[in-house]
Short mmCIF file of C-alpha atoms and ligand atoms in Angstrom, two decimals:
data_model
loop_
_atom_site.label_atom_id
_atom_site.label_comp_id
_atom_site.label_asym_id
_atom_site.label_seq_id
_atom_site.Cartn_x
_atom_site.Cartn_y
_atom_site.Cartn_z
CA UNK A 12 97.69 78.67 109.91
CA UNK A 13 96.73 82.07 111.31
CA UNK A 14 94.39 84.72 110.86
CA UNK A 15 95.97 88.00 109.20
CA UNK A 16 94.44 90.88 108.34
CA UNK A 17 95.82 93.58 105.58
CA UNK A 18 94.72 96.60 105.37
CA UNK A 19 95.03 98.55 102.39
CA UNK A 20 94.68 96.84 98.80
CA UNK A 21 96.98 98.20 96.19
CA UNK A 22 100.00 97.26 95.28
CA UNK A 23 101.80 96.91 98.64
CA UNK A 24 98.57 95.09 100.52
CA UNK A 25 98.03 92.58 97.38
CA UNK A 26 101.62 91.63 97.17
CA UNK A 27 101.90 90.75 101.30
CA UNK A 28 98.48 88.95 100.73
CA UNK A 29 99.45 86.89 98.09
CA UNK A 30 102.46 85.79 99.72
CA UNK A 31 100.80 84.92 103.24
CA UNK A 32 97.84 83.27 101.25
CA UNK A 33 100.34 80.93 99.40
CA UNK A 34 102.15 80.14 102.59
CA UNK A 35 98.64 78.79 103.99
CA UNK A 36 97.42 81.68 106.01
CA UNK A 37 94.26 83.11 106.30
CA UNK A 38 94.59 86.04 104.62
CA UNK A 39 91.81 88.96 104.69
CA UNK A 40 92.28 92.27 102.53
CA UNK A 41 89.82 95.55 103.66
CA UNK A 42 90.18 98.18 100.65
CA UNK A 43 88.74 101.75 101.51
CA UNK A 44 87.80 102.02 97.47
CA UNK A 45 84.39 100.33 95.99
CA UNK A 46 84.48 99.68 92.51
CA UNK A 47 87.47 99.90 90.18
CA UNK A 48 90.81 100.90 91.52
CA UNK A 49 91.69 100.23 87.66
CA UNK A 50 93.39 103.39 85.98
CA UNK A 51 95.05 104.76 89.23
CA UNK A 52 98.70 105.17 88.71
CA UNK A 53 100.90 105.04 85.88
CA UNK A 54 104.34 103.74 85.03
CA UNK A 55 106.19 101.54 87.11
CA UNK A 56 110.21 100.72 86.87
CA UNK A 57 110.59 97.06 87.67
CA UNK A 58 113.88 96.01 89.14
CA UNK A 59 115.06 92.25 89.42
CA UNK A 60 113.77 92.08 93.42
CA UNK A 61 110.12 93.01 92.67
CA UNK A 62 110.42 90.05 89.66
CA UNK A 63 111.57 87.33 92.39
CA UNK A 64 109.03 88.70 94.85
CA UNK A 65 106.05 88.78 91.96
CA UNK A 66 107.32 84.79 91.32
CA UNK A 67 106.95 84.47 95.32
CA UNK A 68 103.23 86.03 95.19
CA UNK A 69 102.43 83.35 92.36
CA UNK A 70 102.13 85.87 89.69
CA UNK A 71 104.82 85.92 87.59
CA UNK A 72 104.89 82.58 85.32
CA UNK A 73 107.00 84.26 82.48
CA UNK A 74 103.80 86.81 81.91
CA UNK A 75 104.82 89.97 79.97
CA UNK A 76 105.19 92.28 82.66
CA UNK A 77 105.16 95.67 80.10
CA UNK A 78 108.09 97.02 77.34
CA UNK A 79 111.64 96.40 77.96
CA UNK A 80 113.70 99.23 76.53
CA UNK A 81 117.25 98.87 75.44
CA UNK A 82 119.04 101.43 77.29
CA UNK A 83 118.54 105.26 77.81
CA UNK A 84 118.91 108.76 76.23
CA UNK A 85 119.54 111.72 77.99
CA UNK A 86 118.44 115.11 75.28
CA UNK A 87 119.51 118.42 75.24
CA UNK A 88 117.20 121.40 75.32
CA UNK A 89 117.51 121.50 71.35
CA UNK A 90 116.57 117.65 71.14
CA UNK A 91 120.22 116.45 70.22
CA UNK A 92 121.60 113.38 72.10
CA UNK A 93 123.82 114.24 74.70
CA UNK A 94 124.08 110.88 76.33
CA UNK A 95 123.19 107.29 75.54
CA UNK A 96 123.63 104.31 78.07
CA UNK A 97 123.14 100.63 77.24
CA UNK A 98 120.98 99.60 80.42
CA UNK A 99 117.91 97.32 79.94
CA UNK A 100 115.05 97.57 81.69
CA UNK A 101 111.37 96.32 82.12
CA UNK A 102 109.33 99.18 81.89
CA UNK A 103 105.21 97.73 83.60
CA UNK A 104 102.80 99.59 85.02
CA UNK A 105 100.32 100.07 88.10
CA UNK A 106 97.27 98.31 86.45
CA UNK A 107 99.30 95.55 84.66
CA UNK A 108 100.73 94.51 88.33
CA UNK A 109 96.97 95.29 89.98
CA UNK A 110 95.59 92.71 87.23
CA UNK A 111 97.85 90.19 88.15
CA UNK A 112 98.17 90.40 91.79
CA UNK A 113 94.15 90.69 92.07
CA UNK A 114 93.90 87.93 90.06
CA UNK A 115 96.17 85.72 92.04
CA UNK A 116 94.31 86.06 94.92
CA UNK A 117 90.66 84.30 95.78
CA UNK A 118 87.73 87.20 95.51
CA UNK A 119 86.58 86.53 99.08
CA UNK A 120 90.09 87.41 100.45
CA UNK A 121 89.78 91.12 98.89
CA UNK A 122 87.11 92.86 100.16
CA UNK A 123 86.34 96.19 99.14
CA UNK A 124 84.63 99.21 100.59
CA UNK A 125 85.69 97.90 104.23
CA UNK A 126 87.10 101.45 105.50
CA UNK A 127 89.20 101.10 108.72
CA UNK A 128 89.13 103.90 111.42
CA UNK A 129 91.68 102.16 114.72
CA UNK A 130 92.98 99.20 115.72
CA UNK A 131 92.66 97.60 119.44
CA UNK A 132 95.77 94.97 119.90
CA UNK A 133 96.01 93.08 122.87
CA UNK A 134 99.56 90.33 123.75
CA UNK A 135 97.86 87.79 121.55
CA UNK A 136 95.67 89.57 118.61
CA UNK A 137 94.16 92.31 116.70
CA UNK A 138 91.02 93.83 116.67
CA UNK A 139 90.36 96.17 113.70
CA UNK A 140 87.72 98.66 113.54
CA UNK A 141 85.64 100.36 110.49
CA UNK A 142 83.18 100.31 108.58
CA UNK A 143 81.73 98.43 105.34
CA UNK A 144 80.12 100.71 103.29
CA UNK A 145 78.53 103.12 106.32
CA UNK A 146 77.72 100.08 108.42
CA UNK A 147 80.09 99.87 111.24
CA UNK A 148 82.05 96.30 111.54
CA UNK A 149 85.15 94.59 113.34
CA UNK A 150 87.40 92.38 112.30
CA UNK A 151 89.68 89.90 114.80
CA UNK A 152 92.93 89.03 113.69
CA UNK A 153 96.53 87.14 115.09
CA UNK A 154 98.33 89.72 113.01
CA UNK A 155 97.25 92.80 111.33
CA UNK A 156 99.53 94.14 108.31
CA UNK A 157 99.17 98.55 107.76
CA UNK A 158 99.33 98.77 104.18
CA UNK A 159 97.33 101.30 103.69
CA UNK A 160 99.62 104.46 101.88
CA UNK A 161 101.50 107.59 102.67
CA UNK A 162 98.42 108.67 104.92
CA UNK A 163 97.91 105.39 107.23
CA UNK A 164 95.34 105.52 109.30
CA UNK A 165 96.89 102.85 110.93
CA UNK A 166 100.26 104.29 111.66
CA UNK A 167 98.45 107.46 112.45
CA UNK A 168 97.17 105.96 114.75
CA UNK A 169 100.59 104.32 116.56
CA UNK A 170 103.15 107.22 115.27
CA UNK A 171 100.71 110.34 115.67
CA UNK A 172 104.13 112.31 115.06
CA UNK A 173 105.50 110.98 112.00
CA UNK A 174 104.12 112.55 109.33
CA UNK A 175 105.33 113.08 105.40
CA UNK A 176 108.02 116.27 104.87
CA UNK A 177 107.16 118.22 101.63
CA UNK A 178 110.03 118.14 99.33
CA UNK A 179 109.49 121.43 98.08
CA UNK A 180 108.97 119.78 94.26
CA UNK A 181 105.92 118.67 92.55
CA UNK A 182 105.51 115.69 89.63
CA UNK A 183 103.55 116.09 86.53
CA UNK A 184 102.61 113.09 85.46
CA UNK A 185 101.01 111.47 81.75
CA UNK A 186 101.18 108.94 79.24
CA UNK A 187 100.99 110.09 75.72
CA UNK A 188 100.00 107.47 73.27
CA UNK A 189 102.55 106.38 70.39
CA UNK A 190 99.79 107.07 67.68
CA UNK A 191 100.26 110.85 68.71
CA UNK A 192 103.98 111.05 68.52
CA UNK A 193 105.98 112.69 65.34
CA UNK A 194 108.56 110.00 63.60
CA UNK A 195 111.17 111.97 65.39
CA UNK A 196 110.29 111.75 68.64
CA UNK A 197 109.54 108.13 67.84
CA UNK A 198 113.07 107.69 66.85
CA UNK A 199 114.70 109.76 69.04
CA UNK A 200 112.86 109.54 72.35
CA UNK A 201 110.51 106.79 72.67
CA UNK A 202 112.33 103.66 72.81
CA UNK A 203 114.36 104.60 75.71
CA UNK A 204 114.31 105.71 79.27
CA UNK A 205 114.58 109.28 78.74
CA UNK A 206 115.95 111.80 80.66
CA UNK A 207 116.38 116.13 79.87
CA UNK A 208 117.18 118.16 82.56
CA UNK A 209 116.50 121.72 82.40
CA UNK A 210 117.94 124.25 85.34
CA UNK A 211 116.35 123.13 88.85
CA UNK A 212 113.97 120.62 86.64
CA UNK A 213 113.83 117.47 85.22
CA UNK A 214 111.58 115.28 83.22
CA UNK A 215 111.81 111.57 83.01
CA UNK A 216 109.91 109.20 80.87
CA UNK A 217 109.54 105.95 79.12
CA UNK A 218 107.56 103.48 76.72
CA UNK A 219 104.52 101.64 78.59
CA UNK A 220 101.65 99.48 77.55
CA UNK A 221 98.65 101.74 76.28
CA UNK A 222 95.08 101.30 76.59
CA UNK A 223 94.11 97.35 77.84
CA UNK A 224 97.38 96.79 78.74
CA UNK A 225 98.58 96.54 75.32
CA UNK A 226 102.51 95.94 74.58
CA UNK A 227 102.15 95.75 70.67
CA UNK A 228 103.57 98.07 68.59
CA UNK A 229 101.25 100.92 67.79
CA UNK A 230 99.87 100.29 70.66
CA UNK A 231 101.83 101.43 73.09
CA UNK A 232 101.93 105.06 75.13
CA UNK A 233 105.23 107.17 76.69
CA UNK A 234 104.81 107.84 80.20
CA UNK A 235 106.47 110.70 81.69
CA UNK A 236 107.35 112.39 85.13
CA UNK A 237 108.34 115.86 85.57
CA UNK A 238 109.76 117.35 88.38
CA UNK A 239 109.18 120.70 89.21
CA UNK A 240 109.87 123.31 92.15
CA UNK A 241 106.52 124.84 93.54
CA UNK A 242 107.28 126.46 97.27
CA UNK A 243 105.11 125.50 99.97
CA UNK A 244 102.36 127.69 100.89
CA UNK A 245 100.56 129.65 97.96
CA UNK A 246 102.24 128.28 95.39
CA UNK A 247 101.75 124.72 95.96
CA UNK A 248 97.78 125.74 96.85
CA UNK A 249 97.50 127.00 93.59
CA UNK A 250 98.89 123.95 91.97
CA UNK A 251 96.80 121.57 93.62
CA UNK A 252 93.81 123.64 93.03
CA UNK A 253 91.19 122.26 90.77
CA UNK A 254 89.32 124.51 88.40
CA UNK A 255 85.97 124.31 90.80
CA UNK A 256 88.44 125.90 93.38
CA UNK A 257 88.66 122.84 95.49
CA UNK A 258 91.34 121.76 97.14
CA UNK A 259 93.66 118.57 96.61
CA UNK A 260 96.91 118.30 98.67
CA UNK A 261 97.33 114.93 98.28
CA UNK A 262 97.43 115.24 94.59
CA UNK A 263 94.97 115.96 91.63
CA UNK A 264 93.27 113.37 89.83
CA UNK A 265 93.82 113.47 86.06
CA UNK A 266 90.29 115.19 85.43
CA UNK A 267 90.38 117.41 87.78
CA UNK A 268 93.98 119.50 86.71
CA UNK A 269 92.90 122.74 85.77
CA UNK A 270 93.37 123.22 82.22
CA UNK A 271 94.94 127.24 83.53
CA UNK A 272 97.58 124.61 85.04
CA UNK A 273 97.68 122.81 81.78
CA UNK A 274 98.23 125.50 79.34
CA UNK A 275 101.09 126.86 81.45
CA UNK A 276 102.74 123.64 81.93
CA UNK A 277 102.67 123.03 78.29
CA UNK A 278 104.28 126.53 77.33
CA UNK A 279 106.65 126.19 79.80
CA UNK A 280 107.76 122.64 78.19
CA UNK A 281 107.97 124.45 74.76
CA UNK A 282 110.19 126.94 75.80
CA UNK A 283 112.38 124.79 78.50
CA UNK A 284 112.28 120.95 76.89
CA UNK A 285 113.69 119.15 74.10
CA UNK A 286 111.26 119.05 71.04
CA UNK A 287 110.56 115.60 71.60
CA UNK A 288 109.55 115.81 75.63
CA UNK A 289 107.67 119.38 74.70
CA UNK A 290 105.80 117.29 72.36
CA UNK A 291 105.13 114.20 74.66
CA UNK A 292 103.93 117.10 77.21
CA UNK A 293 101.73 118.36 74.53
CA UNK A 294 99.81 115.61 73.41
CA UNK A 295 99.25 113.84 76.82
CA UNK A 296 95.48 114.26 77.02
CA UNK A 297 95.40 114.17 80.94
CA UNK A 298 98.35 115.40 82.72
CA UNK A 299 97.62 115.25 86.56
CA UNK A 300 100.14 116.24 89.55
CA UNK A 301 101.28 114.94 92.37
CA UNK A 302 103.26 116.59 95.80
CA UNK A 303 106.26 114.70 96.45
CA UNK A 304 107.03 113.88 99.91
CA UNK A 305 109.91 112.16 102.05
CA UNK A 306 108.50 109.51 105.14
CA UNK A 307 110.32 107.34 107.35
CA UNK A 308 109.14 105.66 110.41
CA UNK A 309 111.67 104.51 113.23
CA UNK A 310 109.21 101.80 114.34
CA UNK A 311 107.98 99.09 111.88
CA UNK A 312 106.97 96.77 114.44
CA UNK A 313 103.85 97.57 117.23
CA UNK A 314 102.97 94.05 119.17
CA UNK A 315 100.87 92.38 116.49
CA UNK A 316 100.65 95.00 113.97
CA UNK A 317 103.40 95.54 111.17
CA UNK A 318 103.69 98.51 108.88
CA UNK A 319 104.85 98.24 105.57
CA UNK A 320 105.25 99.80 102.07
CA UNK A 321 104.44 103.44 101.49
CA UNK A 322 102.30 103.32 105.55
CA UNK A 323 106.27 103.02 106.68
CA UNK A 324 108.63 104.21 104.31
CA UNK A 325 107.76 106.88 100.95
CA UNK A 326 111.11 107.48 99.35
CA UNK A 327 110.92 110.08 96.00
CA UNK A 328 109.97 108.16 93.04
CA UNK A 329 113.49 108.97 91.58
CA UNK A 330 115.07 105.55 92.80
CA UNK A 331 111.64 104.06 90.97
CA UNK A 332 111.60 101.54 94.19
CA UNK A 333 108.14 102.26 95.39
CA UNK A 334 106.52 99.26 94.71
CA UNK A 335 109.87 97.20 94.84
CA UNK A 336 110.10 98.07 98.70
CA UNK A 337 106.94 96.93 99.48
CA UNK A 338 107.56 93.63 97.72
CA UNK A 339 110.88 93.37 99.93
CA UNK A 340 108.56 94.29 103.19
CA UNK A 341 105.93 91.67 101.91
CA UNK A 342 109.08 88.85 101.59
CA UNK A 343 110.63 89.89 104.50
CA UNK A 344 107.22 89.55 106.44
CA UNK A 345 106.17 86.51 105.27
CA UNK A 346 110.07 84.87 106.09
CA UNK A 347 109.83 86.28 109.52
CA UNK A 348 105.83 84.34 110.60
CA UNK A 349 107.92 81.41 108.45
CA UNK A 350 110.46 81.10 111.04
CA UNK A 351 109.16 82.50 114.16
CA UNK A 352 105.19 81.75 113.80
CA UNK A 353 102.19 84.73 113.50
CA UNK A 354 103.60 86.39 116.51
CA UNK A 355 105.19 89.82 117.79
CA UNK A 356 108.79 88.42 117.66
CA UNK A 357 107.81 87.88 113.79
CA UNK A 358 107.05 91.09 113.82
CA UNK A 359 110.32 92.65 115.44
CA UNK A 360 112.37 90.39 113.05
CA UNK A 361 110.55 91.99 110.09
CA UNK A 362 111.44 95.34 111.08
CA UNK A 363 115.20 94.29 112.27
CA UNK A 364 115.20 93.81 108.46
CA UNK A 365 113.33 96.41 106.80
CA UNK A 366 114.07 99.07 108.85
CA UNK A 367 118.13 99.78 107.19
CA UNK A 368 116.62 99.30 103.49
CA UNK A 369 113.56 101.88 104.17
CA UNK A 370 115.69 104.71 105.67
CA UNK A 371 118.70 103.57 102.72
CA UNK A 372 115.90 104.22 99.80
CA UNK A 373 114.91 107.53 101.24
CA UNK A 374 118.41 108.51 102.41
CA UNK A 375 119.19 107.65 98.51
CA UNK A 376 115.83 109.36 96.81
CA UNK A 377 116.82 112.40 98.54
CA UNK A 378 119.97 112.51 97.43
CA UNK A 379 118.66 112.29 94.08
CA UNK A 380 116.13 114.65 94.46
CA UNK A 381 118.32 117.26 96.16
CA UNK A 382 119.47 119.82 93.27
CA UNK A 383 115.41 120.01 92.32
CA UNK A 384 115.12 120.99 95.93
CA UNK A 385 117.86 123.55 95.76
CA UNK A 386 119.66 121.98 98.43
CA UNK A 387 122.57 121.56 96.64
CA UNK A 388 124.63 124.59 95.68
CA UNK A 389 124.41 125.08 90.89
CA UNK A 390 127.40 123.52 89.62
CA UNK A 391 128.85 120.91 92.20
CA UNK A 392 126.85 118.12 90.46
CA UNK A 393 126.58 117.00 87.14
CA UNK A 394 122.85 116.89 87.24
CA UNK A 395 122.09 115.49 83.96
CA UNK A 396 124.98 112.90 84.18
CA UNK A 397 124.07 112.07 87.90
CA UNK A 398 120.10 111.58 86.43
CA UNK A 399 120.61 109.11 83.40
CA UNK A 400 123.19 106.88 85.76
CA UNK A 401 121.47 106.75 88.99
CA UNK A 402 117.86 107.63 88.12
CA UNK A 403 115.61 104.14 89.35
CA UNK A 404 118.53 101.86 88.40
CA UNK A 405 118.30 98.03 89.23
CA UNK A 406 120.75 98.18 92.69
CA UNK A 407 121.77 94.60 92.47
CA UNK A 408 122.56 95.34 88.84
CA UNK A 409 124.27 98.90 88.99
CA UNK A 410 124.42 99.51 92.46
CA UNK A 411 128.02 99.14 92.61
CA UNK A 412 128.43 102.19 90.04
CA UNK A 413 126.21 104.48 92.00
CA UNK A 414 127.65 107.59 93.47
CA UNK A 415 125.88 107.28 96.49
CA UNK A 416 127.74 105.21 98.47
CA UNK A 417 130.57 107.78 99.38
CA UNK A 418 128.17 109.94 100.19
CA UNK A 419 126.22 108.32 102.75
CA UNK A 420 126.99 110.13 105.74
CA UNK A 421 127.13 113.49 103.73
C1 FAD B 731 105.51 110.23 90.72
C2 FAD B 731 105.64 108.82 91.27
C3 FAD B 731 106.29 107.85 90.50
C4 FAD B 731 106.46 106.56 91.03
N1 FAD B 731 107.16 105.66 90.27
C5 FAD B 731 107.42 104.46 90.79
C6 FAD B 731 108.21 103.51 90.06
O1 FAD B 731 108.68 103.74 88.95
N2 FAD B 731 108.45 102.32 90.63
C7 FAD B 731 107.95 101.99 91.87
O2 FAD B 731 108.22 100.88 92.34
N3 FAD B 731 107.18 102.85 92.57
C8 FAD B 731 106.91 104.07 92.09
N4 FAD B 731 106.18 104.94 92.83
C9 FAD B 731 105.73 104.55 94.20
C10 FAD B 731 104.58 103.55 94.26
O3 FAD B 731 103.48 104.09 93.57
C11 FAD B 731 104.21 103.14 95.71
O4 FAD B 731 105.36 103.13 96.49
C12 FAD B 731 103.59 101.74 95.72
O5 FAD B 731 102.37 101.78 95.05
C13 FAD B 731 103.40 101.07 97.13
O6 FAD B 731 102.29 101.59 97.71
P1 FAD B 731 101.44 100.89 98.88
O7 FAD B 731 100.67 99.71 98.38
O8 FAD B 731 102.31 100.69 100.07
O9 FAD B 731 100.44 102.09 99.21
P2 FAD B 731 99.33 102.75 98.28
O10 FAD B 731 99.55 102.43 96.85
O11 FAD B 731 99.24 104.17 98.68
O12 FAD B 731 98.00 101.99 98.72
C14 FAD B 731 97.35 102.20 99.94
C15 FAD B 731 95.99 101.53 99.84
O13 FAD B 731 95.35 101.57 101.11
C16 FAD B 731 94.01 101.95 100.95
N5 FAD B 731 93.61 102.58 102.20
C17 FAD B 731 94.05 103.76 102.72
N6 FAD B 731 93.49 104.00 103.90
C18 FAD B 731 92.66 102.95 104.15
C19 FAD B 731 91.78 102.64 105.23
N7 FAD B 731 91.65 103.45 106.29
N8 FAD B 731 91.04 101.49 105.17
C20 FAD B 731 91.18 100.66 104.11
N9 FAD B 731 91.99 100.91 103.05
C21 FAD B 731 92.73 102.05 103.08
C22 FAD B 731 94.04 102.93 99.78
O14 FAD B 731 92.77 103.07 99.18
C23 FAD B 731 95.06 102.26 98.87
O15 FAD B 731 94.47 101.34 97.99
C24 FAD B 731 105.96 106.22 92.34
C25 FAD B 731 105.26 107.19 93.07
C26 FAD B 731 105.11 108.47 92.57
C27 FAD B 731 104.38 109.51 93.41
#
C-alpha cells in the first residue's frame, strides 16, 4: 500500500482517488474550495469509457447517470429540421458525477480548503506544500497526482512554459428548465442532441436533469453551449467583464455575467437561431461564459509526480471528452502502480500511455473547432453536417465514421 496524494478534487482528482482507494492505497485529496463545489459546471456527454471507468471507481452500480436521448436534430435558422441522426446517448451532468464520486469515497480522504502552493520531490517521495485554510501545512507522499485544472499550480510549477492557447472563441453556457419551454420547442428540440449552426457560430445543446438532480419528466432542464468568436484583446476583456467592472479571464460565474452581455446575447439569438434555440437562450435565467482554450503538455511524467486530466491535456469541449480523459488518465494510472508498484517507472508507463490519446483529443477538438476559429477557409466544410456527425460522439462507437482520421496530419 502506498501513500498518494491528489491534488485537485473535481471530477478528474475524485475519479483517480477512487480508483487508487479501491486498489488499497492510501489515498489523500487537498481541494483549494471550502464549502460546496455543488452547482459548478453543467452538462456532461458520457461516452462508454467514462461508464467502465465510473464501474472501476465503484460508482456506477446501474445508477441513473442523467437522460438518454434518442438521437439528434440539427435546425435550420427558421426552426425546420434539416437533419436527424439515430445516435443514443447518455446525457449526465457535473453535479450528478460529483455526488457520486464524493460519495464513493471516505470523508477523511477529501479534504477541503487545503490550497497547494509547490511541490519538493526527491528519488523516493513527495513533499507537498500549502496551506489549510491560511495556516501553512505539508503533506509527504510516495506519489503525488496534479489534478488540479487548466491552471495547475502544480504543472506550473514543472512546465513554467506550457501554458493554455486562446482559441479565439468563447462558450455561452445555460440550462433552461423544461417548465419554461413552448410545446414546440418541446417537440422539436428538446429530446435530442441539438445542433444549429449559424455563419462562424454554433450552438449545441441537450436534455439534462434539473434542479436535485431530477430525471423525471417535467422535471428536467435543456442545457446548451454556444460558441462564439470574440478576438483576443478588447473584445474578449469586454466579455469577461462583470457589471462591477471586474475582471474574469478564466471565465464568469453565472451571477456575475453582465446583464449588457445578456441582453445582447439574447437579441443576437433572435435574429441568428432557430426559434426553438432563441427561445432556450431566452429563458435560461443565468447564462455565464467561458474562454475556450487548447493545452497539451509533452511531459506527463516528473519523478514521483504525474499530471493528469485538464492539469495535462484541455481539448475544446466539442469532442465532449473532458471528463472521459481524465477517467482514461485515472485507469491508466492506477494499471501502471498495479504492475510496476508506487514508483517513477509507474509513472513513465502512465504517460507512455496517455500521452498519444491527450495530444489525439486536442489534435481532434481543434479540428472541430477550426471553422469557429476562422481557420478554415467558408465553404470547404460542411459545417453543420461535420457538427451533428462528429460533435462529442462515443469514439469506440462512431469513431470509425469520423472524418478525422484522413486528416490527421493535415
Ligand atoms: C464549455 C465546456 C463544455 C464541456 N463539456 C464537457 C462534456 O460534455 N464532457 C466532458 O467530458 N467534459 C466536458 N468539459 C470538460 C470538463 O469539464 C473537464 O475536462 C473535466 O471536468 C476534468 O477536469 P479536471 O478534474 O481535470 O480539472 P478541474 O475540473 O478544472 O478541477 C481542478 C480542481 O483542482 C482544484 N485546484 C486548483 N488548484 C488547486 C490548488 N493549488 N490546490 C488545491 N486544489 C486546487 C480546483 O479547485 C478544482 O476543483 C467541458 C468543458 C467546457 C469548458
Amino acid at each position: 500500500m502506498a501513500r498518494i496524494l491528489v491534488v485537485g478534487g473535481s471530477l478528474g482528482g475524485l475519479l483517480a482517488a477512487n480508483m487508487l482507494w479501491r486498489d488499497g492505497h492510501d489515498v489523500q485529496v487537498l481541494e483549494k474550495v471550502r464549502g460546496s463545489m455543488n452547482g459548478r459546471g453543467a452538462g456532461i456527454v458520457s461516452h462508454d469509457a467514462l461508464t467502465a471507468a465510473l464501474e472501476r471507481a465503484g460508482v456506477n452500480d446501474g445508477t441513473n447517470l442523467g437522460v438518454e436521448v434518442p438521437g439528434r436534430v440539427l435546425l435550420d435558422p427558421d426552426g425546420s429540421t434539416h437533419t436527424q441522426l439515430p445516435m443514443p446517448q447518455v446525457l449526465t451532468s457535473w453535479s450528478r458525477l460529483y455526488a457520486l464520486l464524493r460519495h464513493a469515497l471516505p470523508p477523511e480522504r477529501y479534504l477541503q480548503g487545503a490550497s497547494v502552493s509547490g511541490v519538493d520531490a526527491t528519488a523516493r517521495g513527495v513533499t507537498v506544500h500549502g496551506q489549510v485554510d491560511g495556516v501553512a501545512e505539508a503533506w509527504s507522499a510516495d506519489l503525488l497526482v496534479a489534478s488540479d485544472g487548466i491552471r495547475s499550480t502544480v504543472r506550473q510549477q514543472l512546465l513554467p512554459d506550457v501554458q493554455p492557447r486562446y482559441a479565439g472563441y468563447v462558450a455561452w453556457r445555460g440550462v433552461c428548465d423544461e417548465a419554461l419551454l413552448s410545446r414546440h420547442t418541446m417537440e422539436t428540440l428538446f429530446p435530442y442532441f441539438g445542433f444549429c449552426v449559424p455563419e462562424g457560430e454554433q450552438i449545441i445543446g441537450y436534455p439534462v436533469a434539473g434542479a436535485d438532480r431530477d430525471t423525471a419528466v417535467g422535471h428536467r432542464a435543456y442545457n446548451f453551449v454556444w460558441y462564439r468568436p470574440a478576438a483576443a484583446g478588447a473584445a474578449l476583456k469586454s466579455l469577461m467583464t462583470d457589471a462591477d467592472g471586474q475582471h474574469h479571464p478564466l471565465g464568469i460565474a453565472p451571477n456575475k455575467v453582465s446583464w449588457r452581455q445578456v441582453a445582447r446575447m439574447r437579441e443576437d439569438g433572435r435574429v441568428l437561431l432557430a426559434p426553438q434555440w432563441a427561445q432556450v437562450v431566452q429563458k435560461t435565467a443565468l447564462p455565464f461564459l467561458q474562454p475556450i482554450y487548447d493545452l497539451a503538455c509533452d511531459q506527463l511524467a516528473h519523478g514521483r509526480v504525474a499530471v493528469m486530466g485538464d492539469a495535462a491535456f484541455v481539448a475544446r469541449p466539442h469532442i465532449g471528452m473532458g471528463v472521459t480523459k481524465a477517467a482514461q488518465d485515472a485507469a491508466a494510472l492506477c494499471d501502471a502502480i498495479r504492475e510496476h508498484g508506487a514508483t517513477a517507472d509507474a509513472l513513465l508507463a502512465f504517460e507512455a500511455s496517455c500521452l498519444p490519446r491527450g495530444r489525439s483529443a486536442v489534435a481532434r477538438a481543434r479540428w472541430l473547432g477550426a471553422a469557429l476559429e476562422g481557420v478554415v477557409e467558408a465553404g470547404s466544410v460542411d459545417r453543420p453536417q461535420q457538427a451533428i456527425a462528429e460533435t462529442a460522439i462515443d469514439l469506440g462507437r462512431y469513431g470509425h465514421l469520423s472524418g478525422f482520421k484522413d486528416r490527421m496530419t493535415a
